[in-house]
Tab-separated table of C-alpha atoms in Angstrom:
chain	number	residue	atom	x	y	z
A	1	MET	CA	0.000	0.000	0.000
A	2	THR	CA	1.096	3.580	-0.518
A	3	ILE	CA	1.700	6.042	2.286
A	4	ASP	CA	-1.519	7.853	1.349
A	5	ALA	CA	-3.490	4.694	1.935
A	6	ALA	CA	-2.429	4.482	5.543
A	7	ARG	CA	-5.193	4.905	8.079
A	8	SER	CA	-5.964	8.526	8.791
A	9	ARG	CA	-4.995	10.091	12.068
A	10	PRO	CA	-7.605	9.931	14.824
A	11	ALA	CA	-9.532	13.099	15.475
A	12	ARG	CA	-7.764	15.470	17.811
A	13	VAL	CA	-8.848	18.447	19.791
A	14	LEU	CA	-7.487	21.546	18.112
A	15	ILE	CA	-5.770	23.653	20.673
A	16	GLN	CA	-4.376	27.120	20.481
A	17	ARG	CA	-0.680	27.280	21.186
A	18	ALA	CA	0.246	29.631	23.967
A	19	THR	CA	1.685	32.924	22.817
A	20	LEU	CA	5.396	32.510	23.282
A	21	GLY	CA	7.899	35.316	23.087
A	22	THR	CA	11.591	35.322	22.488
A	23	ALA	CA	13.313	32.150	23.693
A	24	LEU	CA	15.032	32.425	27.055
A	25	VAL	CA	18.367	30.684	27.247
A	26	VAL	CA	20.409	30.967	30.438
A	27	ALA	CA	23.899	29.536	29.998
A	28	LEU	CA	25.883	28.969	33.157
A	29	GLY	CA	29.158	27.841	31.619
A	30	ALA	CA	30.607	24.623	30.323
A	31	CYS	CA	31.135	23.308	33.832
A	32	GLY	CA	27.374	22.746	34.140
A	33	PHE	CA	24.870	23.827	36.778
A	34	VAL	CA	25.899	24.231	40.393
A	35	ASN	CA	23.191	24.927	42.964
A	36	SER	CA	24.717	27.039	45.696
A	37	GLY	CA	21.739	26.520	47.953
A	38	ASP	CA	21.683	30.235	48.820
A	39	ASP	CA	18.411	31.128	47.069
A	40	ASP	CA	15.019	30.687	48.670
A	41	SER	CA	12.938	28.004	47.020
A	42	THR	CA	9.863	30.239	46.859
A	43	GLU	CA	9.262	33.922	46.260
A	44	GLU	CA	6.536	36.147	47.648
A	45	GLY	CA	4.279	37.818	45.146
A	46	GLY	CA	3.922	34.888	42.755
A	47	SER	CA	2.368	31.429	42.859
A	48	GLY	CA	5.092	29.768	40.823
A	49	GLY	CA	8.059	30.099	43.164
A	50	SER	CA	11.618	29.902	41.952
A	51	LEU	CA	13.477	26.809	40.884
A	52	THR	CA	16.679	25.728	39.225
A	53	ALA	CA	16.942	23.289	36.330
A	54	TYR	CA	19.754	21.373	34.633
A	55	VAL	CA	18.784	19.880	31.273
A	56	ASN	CA	20.346	18.747	28.022
A	57	THR	CA	20.685	21.136	25.105
A	58	GLU	CA	17.680	19.692	23.243
A	59	GLN	CA	15.387	20.133	26.222
A	60	ASN	CA	16.714	23.651	26.712
A	61	THR	CA	15.603	24.589	23.198
A	62	GLY	CA	12.099	23.230	23.719
A	63	LEU	CA	11.668	24.583	27.241
A	64	ALA	CA	12.974	28.105	26.688
A	65	PRO	CA	9.753	29.651	25.302
A	66	LEU	CA	7.657	27.747	27.825
A	67	ILE	CA	9.774	29.060	30.680
A	68	GLU	CA	9.072	32.590	29.504
A	69	ALA	CA	5.345	31.882	29.424
A	70	TYR	CA	5.490	30.213	32.853
A	71	GLU	CA	7.311	33.137	34.419
A	72	GLU	CA	4.837	35.607	32.951
A	73	GLU	CA	1.822	33.572	34.056
A	74	THR	CA	2.925	32.645	37.574
A	75	GLY	CA	5.473	35.244	38.615
A	76	GLY	CA	7.903	32.460	39.393
A	77	THR	CA	11.375	32.074	37.959
A	78	VAL	CA	13.268	29.193	36.392
A	79	ASP	CA	17.067	29.409	36.447
A	80	ILE	CA	18.077	26.927	33.763
A	81	SER	CA	21.427	25.581	32.616
A	82	SER	CA	22.146	23.036	29.894
A	83	ALA	CA	24.849	20.732	28.584
A	84	THR	CA	25.128	17.971	26.034
A	85	THR	CA	23.650	14.703	27.219
A	86	ASP	CA	27.066	13.086	27.703
A	87	GLU	CA	28.352	16.055	29.697
A	88	LEU	CA	25.179	16.208	31.763
A	89	ASN	CA	25.323	12.494	32.577
A	90	GLN	CA	28.878	12.883	33.859
A	91	GLN	CA	28.277	16.080	35.830
A	92	LEU	CA	24.885	15.261	37.328
A	93	ARG	CA	26.157	12.271	39.274
A	94	VAL	CA	28.851	14.456	40.881
A	95	GLN	CA	26.338	17.203	41.644
A	96	LEU	CA	23.898	14.815	43.293
A	97	THR	CA	26.664	13.350	45.436
A	98	SER	CA	27.897	16.779	46.507
A	99	GLY	CA	24.435	18.202	47.151
A	100	THR	CA	24.749	20.857	44.441
A	101	ALA	CA	22.290	19.445	41.880
A	102	ALA	CA	19.445	21.559	40.519
A	103	ASP	CA	15.835	21.175	41.648
A	104	LEU	CA	14.703	19.875	38.259
A	105	ILE	CA	17.042	17.557	36.356
A	106	ARG	CA	17.161	15.675	33.092
A	107	VAL	CA	17.351	11.900	33.691
A	108	SER	CA	17.645	8.945	31.330
A	109	PRO	CA	14.878	6.335	30.919
A	110	GLY	CA	14.891	3.021	32.780
A	111	ASN	CA	18.368	1.777	33.685
A	112	SER	CA	20.137	3.101	30.610
A	113	SER	CA	22.787	5.258	32.332
A	114	PRO	CA	24.178	6.017	35.805
A	115	VAL	CA	21.717	8.924	35.977
A	116	ALA	CA	18.678	6.996	34.771
A	117	VAL	CA	15.327	6.938	36.549
A	118	GLY	CA	15.772	3.344	37.693
A	119	VAL	CA	19.257	3.896	39.063
A	120	LEU	CA	18.612	7.212	40.815
A	121	GLY	CA	15.177	6.122	41.963
A	122	ARG	CA	16.512	3.066	43.767
A	123	GLU	CA	19.122	5.287	45.425
A	124	GLY	CA	16.438	7.647	46.735
A	125	GLU	CA	17.641	10.638	44.710
A	126	LEU	CA	14.276	11.451	43.066
A	127	THR	CA	10.939	12.784	44.342
A	128	ASP	CA	7.791	10.669	44.086
A	129	LEU	CA	5.412	12.335	41.603
A	130	SER	CA	2.735	9.628	41.627
A	131	ASP	CA	-0.051	11.916	42.869
A	132	ALA	CA	0.345	14.396	39.990
A	133	ALA	CA	-2.735	14.557	37.754
A	134	TRP	CA	-0.626	14.154	34.598
A	135	THR	CA	0.436	10.630	35.582
A	136	ASP	CA	-2.955	9.475	34.285
A	137	GLU	CA	-1.743	10.499	30.814
A	138	LEU	CA	1.346	8.284	30.802
A	139	GLY	CA	1.383	5.635	28.095
A	140	ASP	CA	2.196	2.112	29.241
A	141	ASP	CA	5.608	2.093	27.551
A	142	THR	CA	6.498	5.440	29.131
A	143	ARG	CA	5.185	4.497	32.568
A	144	ALA	CA	7.370	1.378	32.607
A	145	LEU	CA	10.440	3.612	32.281
A	146	ALA	CA	9.262	6.359	34.656
A	147	GLU	CA	8.348	4.093	37.576
A	148	VAL	CA	10.437	2.495	40.302
A	149	ASP	CA	8.692	0.200	42.767
A	150	GLY	CA	5.305	1.574	41.742
A	151	GLN	CA	6.279	5.232	42.149
A	152	VAL	CA	6.282	7.623	39.181
A	153	LEU	CA	9.587	9.485	39.372
A	154	ALA	CA	9.835	11.272	36.015
A	155	PHE	CA	7.873	13.487	33.644
A	156	PRO	CA	8.165	12.933	29.858
A	157	VAL	CA	8.612	16.192	27.993
A	158	SER	CA	8.558	14.340	24.676
A	159	ARG	CA	8.944	10.995	22.957
A	160	ASN	CA	10.922	9.911	19.925
A	161	ALA	CA	10.049	6.984	17.690
A	162	ILE	CA	12.180	4.732	15.528
A	163	VAL	CA	10.863	5.032	11.971
A	164	MET	CA	11.905	4.016	8.489
A	165	ALA	CA	12.333	7.173	6.433
A	166	TYR	CA	12.209	6.744	2.662
A	167	ASN	CA	12.692	8.812	-0.475
A	168	ARG	CA	9.264	9.101	-2.110
A	169	GLN	CA	10.617	9.601	-5.633
A	170	VAL	CA	12.921	6.587	-5.412
A	171	PHE	CA	10.030	4.401	-4.286
A	172	GLU	CA	7.833	5.720	-7.101
A	173	ASP	CA	10.501	5.252	-9.766
A	174	ALA	CA	11.067	1.652	-8.682
A	175	GLY	CA	7.340	0.919	-8.471
A	176	VAL	CA	7.608	0.183	-4.762
A	177	GLU	CA	4.822	0.719	-2.263
A	178	VAL	CA	5.204	1.071	1.489
A	179	PRO	CA	5.587	-2.439	2.960
A	180	THR	CA	3.446	-3.571	5.866
A	181	THR	CA	4.895	-7.068	6.402
A	182	TRP	CA	8.434	-8.434	6.522
A	183	GLN	CA	8.040	-10.282	3.235
A	184	GLU	CA	6.755	-7.131	1.561
A	185	PHE	CA	9.762	-5.295	2.976
A	186	VAL	CA	12.201	-7.872	1.587
A	187	ASP	CA	10.406	-7.791	-1.765
A	188	ALA	CA	10.664	-3.989	-1.802
A	189	CYS	CA	14.397	-4.263	-1.135
A	190	ALA	CA	14.736	-6.680	-4.055
A	191	ALA	CA	12.874	-4.316	-6.391
A	192	LEU	CA	14.981	-1.348	-5.321
A	193	ASP	CA	18.162	-3.366	-5.748
A	194	ALA	CA	17.061	-4.372	-9.252
A	195	ALA	CA	16.481	-0.685	-10.015
A	196	GLY	CA	20.109	0.047	-9.199
A	197	VAL	CA	19.456	1.701	-5.847
A	198	THR	CA	20.899	0.734	-2.466
A	199	PRO	CA	17.716	-0.420	-0.703
A	200	VAL	CA	18.737	0.518	2.824
A	201	ALA	CA	21.297	3.083	3.907
A	202	ALA	CA	23.219	1.535	6.802
A	203	PRO	CA	25.362	4.194	8.507
A	204	PHE	CA	26.623	1.758	11.118
A	205	GLN	CA	29.867	3.498	12.057
A	206	GLY	CA	30.003	3.374	15.850
A	207	GLY	CA	26.891	1.200	16.049
A	208	ILE	CA	24.360	3.911	16.900
A	209	PHE	CA	22.161	3.354	13.840
A	210	PHE	CA	22.689	-0.406	14.086
A	211	GLN	CA	20.983	-0.442	17.475
A	212	PHE	CA	17.851	1.092	15.950
A	213	TRP	CA	17.451	-2.087	13.908
A	214	VAL	CA	17.791	-4.236	17.006
A	215	TYR	CA	15.173	-2.242	18.933
A	216	ALA	CA	12.746	-1.932	16.028
A	217	LEU	CA	12.773	-5.645	15.246
A	218	ALA	CA	12.742	-6.659	18.912
A	219	GLY	CA	9.656	-4.530	19.533
A	220	THR	CA	7.614	-6.760	17.259
A	221	LEU	CA	9.458	-10.085	17.387
A	222	VAL	CA	10.318	-10.150	21.091
A	223	TYR	CA	8.166	-7.801	23.180
A	224	ALA	CA	4.892	-8.162	21.292
A	225	GLU	CA	5.235	-11.929	21.575
A	226	ASN	CA	6.426	-11.965	25.176
A	227	PRO	CA	5.889	-8.755	27.181
A	228	ASP	CA	7.410	-10.459	30.241
A	229	ILE	CA	10.789	-11.090	28.622
A	230	ASP	CA	12.623	-8.519	30.772
A	231	ALA	CA	11.299	-10.067	33.976
A	232	GLN	CA	12.282	-13.501	32.702
A	233	LEU	CA	15.797	-12.338	31.844
A	234	ALA	CA	16.140	-10.731	35.276
A	235	ALA	CA	14.930	-13.901	36.997
A	236	GLY	CA	17.354	-16.077	35.043
A	237	GLU	CA	14.493	-17.970	33.410
A	238	THR	CA	15.916	-17.357	29.948
A	239	THR	CA	18.897	-15.697	28.265
A	240	PHE	CA	19.465	-13.790	25.058
A	241	ALA	CA	21.245	-16.799	23.568
A	242	GLU	CA	18.503	-19.246	24.557
A	243	ASN	CA	15.600	-17.060	23.478
A	244	ALA	CA	14.335	-17.898	19.986
A	245	GLU	CA	12.823	-14.449	19.453
A	246	TRP	CA	16.082	-12.630	20.229
A	247	ASN	CA	17.871	-14.942	17.817
A	248	GLU	CA	15.265	-14.086	15.181
A	249	VAL	CA	16.000	-10.362	15.557
A	250	PHE	CA	19.558	-10.866	14.388
A	251	ALA	CA	18.492	-13.391	11.756
A	252	ARG	CA	16.369	-10.676	10.128
A	253	ILE	CA	19.283	-8.230	9.983
A	254	ALA	CA	21.570	-10.979	8.671
A	255	GLU	CA	19.046	-11.734	5.930
A	256	LEU	CA	19.322	-8.181	4.625
A	257	ARG	CA	23.089	-8.061	5.037
A	258	ASP	CA	23.646	-11.351	3.234
A	259	ALA	CA	21.339	-10.348	0.371
A	260	GLY	CA	23.367	-7.178	-0.190
A	261	TYR	CA	20.476	-4.872	0.658
A	262	LEU	CA	22.492	-2.781	3.148
A	263	SER	CA	25.091	-0.171	2.210
A	264	ASP	CA	28.503	-1.369	1.061
A	265	GLY	CA	31.138	-0.452	3.651
A	266	MET	CA	28.450	0.055	6.282
A	267	LEU	CA	30.862	-0.008	9.226
A	268	GLY	CA	32.644	3.073	7.906
A	269	ILE	CA	29.580	5.154	7.053
A	270	PRO	CA	28.674	7.943	9.517
A	271	ALA	CA	25.092	9.004	10.180
A	272	ASP	CA	25.099	12.183	8.089
A	273	GLN	CA	26.507	10.392	5.057
A	274	GLY	CA	23.847	7.713	5.314
A	275	MET	CA	21.038	10.243	5.476
A	276	GLN	CA	22.501	12.236	2.611
A	277	SER	CA	22.501	9.109	0.434
A	278	VAL	CA	18.746	8.799	0.935
A	279	ALA	CA	18.222	12.488	0.176
A	280	THR	CA	20.162	12.200	-3.100
A	281	GLY	CA	18.393	8.986	-4.104
A	282	ASP	CA	21.511	6.805	-4.011
A	283	ALA	CA	19.755	4.848	-1.257
A	284	ALA	CA	16.043	4.410	-0.755
A	285	MET	CA	15.516	4.427	2.992
A	286	VAL	CA	17.155	4.670	6.394
A	287	LEU	CA	16.018	3.510	9.838
A	288	MET	CA	16.382	6.374	12.299
A	289	VAL	CA	14.884	8.192	15.255
A	290	SER	CA	12.170	10.708	14.511
A	291	ALA	CA	14.126	13.504	16.195
A	292	GLY	CA	16.629	13.282	13.339
A	293	LEU	CA	14.061	13.789	10.586
A	294	PRO	CA	14.582	17.575	10.343
A	295	GLN	CA	18.258	16.901	9.610
A	296	LEU	CA	17.319	14.432	6.879
A	297	HIS	CA	14.813	16.892	5.410
A	298	GLY	CA	17.476	19.555	5.322
A	299	TYR	CA	19.532	17.523	2.864
A	300	SER	CA	16.848	17.852	0.168
A	301	GLU	CA	15.721	20.987	-1.633
A	302	ALA	CA	12.167	19.679	-1.355
A	303	GLY	CA	12.458	19.400	2.424
A	304	ALA	CA	10.015	17.176	4.269
A	305	ASP	CA	7.886	16.669	1.148
A	306	ALA	CA	10.623	14.487	-0.372
A	307	PHE	CA	10.274	11.850	2.325
A	308	GLY	CA	7.784	9.562	3.986
A	309	VAL	CA	8.004	7.333	7.036
A	310	PHE	CA	6.632	3.981	8.071
A	311	ALA	CA	7.004	1.542	10.945
A	312	LEU	CA	9.430	-1.259	10.141
A	313	PRO	CA	7.530	-4.557	9.943
A	314	ALA	CA	9.231	-7.623	11.389
A	315	ASN	CA	6.867	-10.491	10.609
A	316	ASP	CA	4.043	-11.256	8.223
A	317	ASP	CA	1.224	-9.945	10.414
A	318	ALA	CA	0.765	-6.290	9.494
A	319	GLU	CA	-1.335	-5.693	12.609
A	320	ALA	CA	1.464	-6.918	14.887
A	321	THR	CA	4.023	-4.226	14.018
A	322	MET	CA	5.120	-2.195	17.034
A	323	VAL	CA	6.759	1.232	17.124
A	324	PRO	CA	9.682	1.644	19.543
A	325	VAL	CA	9.477	4.930	21.431
A	326	ALA	CA	11.848	6.675	23.831
A	327	PRO	CA	10.733	9.301	26.357
A	328	ASP	CA	12.872	12.279	27.316
A	329	PHE	CA	12.506	12.796	31.060
A	330	LEU	CA	12.653	15.475	33.717
A	331	ALA	CA	12.719	14.551	37.402
A	332	VAL	CA	12.658	16.404	40.717
A	333	ASN	CA	15.731	16.211	42.920
A	334	ALA	CA	14.748	14.582	46.224
A	335	ALA	CA	16.977	17.063	48.067
A	336	ALA	CA	15.067	20.061	46.689
A	337	ASP	CA	11.933	21.763	47.940
A	338	PRO	CA	9.605	20.051	45.466
A	339	GLU	CA	6.711	22.481	45.276
A	340	ALA	CA	8.058	24.894	42.655
A	341	ALA	CA	9.429	22.058	40.504
A	342	ARG	CA	6.164	20.120	40.695
A	343	GLY	CA	4.251	23.258	39.804
A	344	PHE	CA	6.401	23.766	36.723
A	345	LEU	CA	5.834	20.146	35.640
A	346	ASP	CA	2.087	20.648	36.072
A	347	PHE	CA	2.388	23.691	33.808
A	348	LEU	CA	4.266	21.659	31.177
A	349	ALA	CA	1.536	18.994	31.366
A	350	GLU	CA	-1.203	21.395	30.267
A	351	PRO	CA	-2.343	20.272	26.786
A	352	GLU	CA	-1.385	23.503	25.041
A	353	ASN	CA	2.121	23.271	26.501
A	354	VAL	CA	2.486	19.589	25.628
A	355	ALA	CA	1.634	20.580	22.060
A	356	ALA	CA	3.892	23.652	22.098
A	357	TYR	CA	6.953	21.610	23.097
A	358	ALA	CA	6.216	18.882	20.548
A	359	ASN	CA	5.721	21.407	17.774
A	360	GLU	CA	8.809	23.407	18.723
A	361	MET	CA	11.000	20.289	18.627
A	362	GLY	CA	9.230	18.223	15.957
A	363	VAL	CA	8.768	15.299	18.330
A	364	LEU	CA	5.899	13.243	19.680
A	365	PRO	CA	4.065	14.550	22.754
A	366	GLY	CA	5.451	13.122	25.969
A	367	LEU	CA	2.009	12.515	27.440
A	368	ALA	CA	-0.776	10.559	25.782
A	369	THR	CA	-2.815	13.751	25.501
A	370	ASP	CA	-5.060	14.657	22.571
A	371	VAL	CA	-3.254	17.567	20.925
A	372	GLU	CA	-2.985	18.941	17.418
A	373	LEU	CA	0.493	18.839	15.908
A	374	ASP	CA	1.615	21.377	13.326
A	375	SER	CA	3.418	18.761	11.227
A	376	ASP	CA	1.975	15.611	9.679
A	377	VAL	CA	5.417	14.062	9.119
A	378	LEU	CA	4.708	11.332	11.673
A	379	ALA	CA	1.062	10.879	10.674
A	380	PRO	CA	1.697	7.362	9.236
A	381	ILE	CA	2.677	5.994	12.659
A	382	GLN	CA	0.067	7.886	14.678
A	383	PRO	CA	-2.609	5.185	14.203
A	384	LEU	CA	-0.247	2.604	15.683
A	385	LEU	CA	0.448	4.815	18.676
A	386	ALA	CA	-3.268	5.497	19.119
A	387	ASP	CA	-3.863	1.729	19.120
A	388	GLY	CA	-1.279	1.223	21.844
A	389	ARG	CA	1.169	-0.451	19.462
A	390	SER	CA	4.268	1.152	20.939
A	391	VAL	CA	7.065	-0.316	23.014
A	392	ALA	CA	10.082	1.050	24.867
A	393	TYR	CA	13.552	0.612	23.426
A	394	ALA	CA	14.758	-2.815	24.531
A	395	ASN	CA	17.913	-1.596	26.270
A	396	TYR	CA	16.155	0.702	28.727
A	397	LEU	CA	15.236	-2.107	31.123
A	398	TRP	CA	18.513	-3.983	30.867
A	399	PRO	CA	20.301	-3.817	34.230
A	400	ASN	CA	22.982	-1.365	33.103
A	401	GLY	CA	24.383	0.469	30.090
A	402	ASP	CA	27.186	-2.059	29.602
A	403	VAL	CA	24.880	-4.524	27.860
A	404	GLN	CA	24.052	-1.893	25.260
A	405	GLN	CA	27.690	-0.900	24.833
A	406	THR	CA	28.633	-4.533	24.252
A	407	MET	CA	25.926	-4.802	21.626
A	408	LEU	CA	27.225	-1.666	19.879
A	409	GLN	CA	30.854	-2.744	19.931
A	410	SER	CA	30.527	-6.481	19.329
A	411	GLY	CA	27.736	-5.806	16.870
A	412	GLN	CA	30.376	-4.327	14.588
A	413	GLU	CA	32.224	-7.657	14.628
A	414	TRP	CA	28.961	-9.503	14.037
A	415	LEU	CA	28.087	-7.339	11.039
A	416	ASP	CA	31.565	-7.977	9.630
A	417	GLY	CA	31.178	-11.730	10.030
A	418	ALA	CA	33.920	-12.071	12.651
A	419	LEU	CA	31.419	-13.088	15.334
A	420	ASP	CA	28.360	-15.306	14.993
A	421	THR	CA	24.972	-14.673	16.574
A	422	THR	CA	25.525	-17.193	19.357
A	423	GLY	CA	28.768	-15.464	20.280
A	424	LEU	CA	27.205	-11.998	20.232
A	425	LEU	CA	24.207	-12.995	22.333
A	426	GLY	CA	26.517	-14.831	24.710
A	427	GLN	CA	28.447	-11.607	25.268
A	428	LEU	CA	25.190	-9.785	25.990
A	429	ASP	CA	24.301	-12.477	28.517
A	430	ALA	CA	27.674	-12.106	30.247
A	431	GLU	CA	27.257	-8.327	30.636
A	432	TYR	CA	23.639	-8.761	31.720
A	433	ALA	CA	24.730	-11.167	34.465
A	434	LYS	CA	27.333	-8.671	35.693
A	435	GLY	CA	24.596	-6.062	35.985
A	436	GLN	CA	22.503	-8.414	38.085
A	437	SER	CA	25.269	-9.096	40.582
């Protein structure tokens, strides 16, 4: 079927975006935020109070206009600092230990880093937000990553999805329609290959784009079939190597690799080069996160109109395809006076502000709230999300980030044929066991 034949988006309540002025960006230096503890946590004359925040650069961009609106509406103040995600992850742990962390902090989902919700939550570093009204709007996949021991500890400002982006003209020239099953996908690759086009751009240098394939296929092949797989892995009831569905994930990727449907020299291709090859028509499609779509669009004179997206199918049941999604979280420092921070999160949870952030950043709304988005770029996957056919990235509930890093590094050897699937999955099992000890 063509992209135009996809089911239409469900009706949404049209909301008016809040009037937002010039973006406020407060930079406090490359060393990151340091809370001196000298300021009062509330201010007389306004209901909002004052708070400090330490976020990544992407969140800073999306929050800046909302902070201005919040300050104007409530009389409160938000003193915000930002850093790249890697820098923030390194600095935040030190700040929490030293008691200098901000009131509101950016945290990673699940157990995916040393400053993830699961890790910090078990250490008692985060405030319980379970009684906030917005928790009723958490999707199941997001809630699983925001909760620790039944307590909601994080607020999702947005979500990103893994999607297959494709060049519309290349598909049309090759007579290819958007596939909805795995066999249709393989057949489309064959037709594109016969037309002299690289079917799938595979910018696997460093492994970042390789992992998107693992998570996308696992969403349908592993988690849709067995939602309890993480609990079973944690309990030692199964392993990656023993699990037939996890083996099938890598069998699917190997099928494409062995057929020559992935880019030649894939291990040396960086992300931007892979996306550019799709924009120029040298390759037909690329699996990527939705947050990167504006970059892809920028490589074509036609912009977003040159591309479409679809959810990668993994089996031959079109209704079984799942969309992997990743929330971007804010949490409240347990050492802070929580009232101002909670009030700001309540403000962000208002439907018009959920929509404003999503539209500013070109991402999916963090909460499962009916809002109208300015862009229809992700319209083809919206019906799946509305039907609850979304799943968290597989790595988020692994016991630590080392399992993912092993997959990224050893996955390069696997793609090159120096390591077989049993060996790769065995390495994942070894790192998983270390995380359990």
